[in-house]
Short mmCIF file of C-alpha atoms in Angstrom, two decimals:
data_model
loop_
_atom_site.label_atom_id
_atom_site.label_comp_id
_atom_site.label_asym_id
_atom_site.label_seq_id
_atom_site.Cartn_x
_atom_site.Cartn_y
_atom_site.Cartn_z
CA MET A 15 8.19 -0.23 5.34
CA ASN A 16 9.62 -2.65 7.86
CA GLY A 17 10.47 -2.06 11.53
CA GLN A 18 13.93 -0.71 10.62
CA ALA A 19 12.39 1.96 8.33
CA GLN A 20 13.60 0.17 5.20
CA VAL A 21 11.48 0.10 2.11
CA ARG A 22 11.81 -2.04 -1.01
CA LEU A 23 10.50 -0.34 -4.16
CA PRO A 24 10.04 -2.58 -7.21
CA THR A 25 11.49 -1.13 -10.42
CA GLY A 26 8.04 -1.38 -12.05
CA VAL A 27 6.62 1.04 -9.49
CA LEU A 28 9.58 3.35 -9.96
CA ARG A 29 9.13 3.28 -13.75
CA SER A 30 5.47 4.20 -13.36
CA LEU A 31 6.50 7.14 -11.15
CA ARG A 32 9.25 8.03 -13.64
CA LEU A 33 11.93 7.60 -10.98
CA ALA A 34 13.66 4.51 -12.35
CA ASP A 35 16.06 6.43 -14.59
CA SER A 36 16.33 9.53 -12.46
CA PRO A 37 19.33 9.37 -10.11
CA ALA A 38 19.02 13.12 -9.50
CA SER A 39 15.74 12.56 -7.64
CA TRP A 40 17.36 10.01 -5.35
CA ARG A 41 20.32 12.32 -4.71
CA GLU A 42 17.91 15.13 -3.86
CA LEU A 43 16.13 12.96 -1.29
CA GLU A 44 19.44 11.82 0.17
CA HIS A 45 20.71 15.40 0.34
CA ALA A 46 17.52 16.43 2.18
CA ARG A 47 18.21 13.51 4.57
CA TRP A 48 14.89 11.84 3.88
CA LEU A 49 16.41 8.54 2.85
CA ARG A 50 19.60 6.63 2.20
CA THR A 51 19.69 4.20 -0.69
CA ALA A 52 21.15 0.83 0.10
CA SER A 53 22.78 -1.55 -2.35
CA PRO A 54 20.43 -2.12 -5.26
CA ALA A 55 18.57 -5.43 -5.24
CA ALA A 56 17.40 -7.35 -8.30
CA ASN A 57 14.32 -5.65 -9.75
CA ALA A 58 14.03 -3.24 -6.81
CA VAL A 59 15.62 -0.34 -4.98
CA VAL A 60 16.09 -0.70 -1.25
CA ALA A 61 16.16 2.51 0.77
CA GLU A 62 16.28 3.39 4.44
CA LEU A 63 13.91 6.17 5.45
CA LEU A 64 15.70 8.55 7.81
CA ASP A 65 12.73 10.37 9.31
CA ALA A 66 12.51 8.80 12.79
CA THR A 67 8.93 10.00 13.24
CA LEU A 68 7.74 7.56 10.57
CA LEU A 69 8.03 4.68 13.00
CA SER A 70 6.01 6.49 15.65
CA GLN A 71 3.28 7.61 13.20
CA ALA A 72 2.17 4.12 12.25
CA PRO A 73 -0.79 3.02 14.32
CA ALA A 74 0.03 0.42 16.92
CA ARG A 75 -1.22 -3.10 16.33
CA PRO A 76 -4.10 -2.78 18.87
CA ASP A 77 -5.29 0.36 17.06
CA ARG A 78 -5.31 -1.45 13.71
CA LEU A 79 -7.14 -4.40 15.25
CA GLN A 80 -9.74 -2.11 16.78
CA ALA A 81 -10.25 -0.31 13.44
CA ALA A 82 -10.61 -3.61 11.57
CA ASP A 83 -13.09 -4.88 14.17
CA TRP A 84 -15.15 -1.69 13.84
CA ALA A 85 -15.15 -1.94 10.05
CA LEU A 86 -16.34 -5.54 10.16
CA ARG A 87 -19.10 -4.79 12.67
CA VAL A 88 -20.32 -1.76 10.73
CA GLY A 89 -20.02 -3.45 7.34
CA ARG A 90 -21.85 -6.57 8.45
CA PRO A 91 -24.71 -5.56 10.75
CA ALA A 92 -27.09 -8.27 11.90
CA ARG A 93 -30.03 -7.15 9.74
CA ALA A 94 -27.93 -6.91 6.57
CA GLY A 95 -28.13 -10.65 6.01
CA ALA A 96 -26.07 -11.87 3.07
CA ILE A 97 -25.24 -8.61 1.33
CA GLY A 98 -22.34 -8.69 -1.08
CA SER A 99 -18.85 -7.40 -0.50
CA LEU A 100 -19.41 -4.26 -2.60
CA THR A 101 -22.46 -3.40 -0.52
CA GLN A 102 -20.49 -4.06 2.68
CA LEU A 103 -17.74 -1.72 1.47
CA ALA A 104 -20.32 0.98 0.73
CA SER A 105 -21.80 0.46 4.20
CA VAL A 106 -18.42 0.94 5.89
CA TYR A 107 -17.66 3.96 3.70
CA LEU A 108 -20.94 5.67 4.57
CA ALA A 109 -20.66 4.85 8.27
CA ALA A 110 -17.15 6.30 8.33
CA HIS A 111 -18.40 9.48 6.65
CA SER A 112 -21.41 9.95 8.93
CA ALA A 113 -21.58 12.23 11.92
CA PRO A 114 -21.60 9.87 14.93
CA GLU A 115 -24.03 11.95 16.97
CA THR A 116 -26.68 12.42 14.26
CA GLY A 117 -26.02 9.72 11.66
CA HIS A 118 -26.19 12.35 8.90
CA GLY A 119 -23.68 12.17 6.10
CA LEU A 120 -22.72 14.11 3.01
CA CYS A 121 -20.19 13.41 0.28
CA GLU A 122 -19.77 14.00 -3.41
CA TYR A 123 -21.53 11.31 -5.45
CA ASP A 124 -18.53 10.98 -7.78
CA ARG A 125 -16.14 10.72 -4.82
CA MET A 126 -18.00 7.75 -3.36
CA THR A 127 -18.21 5.93 -6.68
CA HIS A 128 -14.46 6.44 -7.11
CA ASP A 129 -13.49 5.49 -3.55
CA CYS A 130 -15.65 2.35 -3.54
CA ALA A 131 -15.05 1.45 -7.22
CA ILE A 132 -18.77 1.43 -7.91
CA ASP A 133 -20.07 2.35 -11.35
CA HIS A 134 -22.10 5.60 -11.32
CA THR A 135 -25.18 3.79 -12.54
CA ASP A 136 -24.90 1.01 -9.91
CA LEU A 137 -24.64 3.22 -6.82
CA PRO A 138 -28.41 3.82 -6.47
CA ASP A 139 -28.98 0.05 -6.45
CA VAL A 140 -26.29 -0.43 -3.79
CA LEU A 141 -27.84 2.32 -1.66
CA ASP A 142 -31.31 0.80 -2.12
CA GLN A 143 -29.95 -2.57 -0.94
CA LEU A 144 -28.54 -0.90 2.17
CA ALA A 145 -31.82 0.92 2.79
CA GLY A 146 -33.70 -2.36 2.32
CA ALA A 147 -31.43 -3.99 4.89
CA GLY A 148 -32.44 -1.26 7.35
CA LEU A 149 -29.15 0.61 7.48
CA PHE A 150 -30.50 3.96 6.30
CA ALA A 151 -33.40 6.09 7.29
CA SER A 152 -33.06 7.90 3.95
CA TRP A 153 -30.68 8.87 1.16
CA GLN A 154 -30.84 11.28 -1.78
CA VAL A 155 -28.72 12.91 -4.45
CA CYS A 156 -29.04 16.70 -4.45
CA PRO A 157 -29.98 17.80 -7.98
CA ASP A 158 -28.14 21.13 -7.72
CA SER A 159 -24.81 20.06 -6.26
CA GLY A 160 -24.70 16.36 -7.10
CA ASP A 161 -23.90 15.59 -3.46
CA LEU A 162 -25.06 12.39 -1.83
CA GLN A 163 -26.85 12.88 1.49
CA TRP A 164 -27.97 10.15 3.85
CA THR A 165 -29.15 9.47 7.37
CA MET A 166 -28.08 6.27 9.07
CA ARG A 167 -30.57 4.47 11.27
CA PRO A 168 -29.63 4.49 14.94
CA ARG A 169 -27.73 1.35 15.98
CA SER A 170 -30.63 0.29 18.19
CA ALA A 171 -33.02 0.32 15.19
CA ARG A 172 -30.81 -1.92 13.02
#
């Protein structure tokens, strides 16, 4: 979406959503005053989103910069050395899902493998790399629930 609340949707995306040949869906959205379709472009549909709150919901540029800075600092701590990008992604994911005051975290094992695009069999190796780099005090998979539990090391100990 651009600054004027206009969006350009490629016809391939619309086909995958089964909206390419469905004018009734577009009319429904227009009737509900969610959007107004503009003149069709080649290989795309251009629409103007009419919900004014959309422009105020997007994080401001300083917020995005601060979030990106945090992700880079957490994903690339000093003691991690030259860990790979997949391991960095896992590090950011786990830090984002940890309680800030305790460093404890809990998530479904399958959810993390899906969110980080890590094969189920590779996740223990990735977690061991992070533990070896000093980012974790401990981690385990609960045999009953299949949940992944971990405890981050305090920032001062990294």
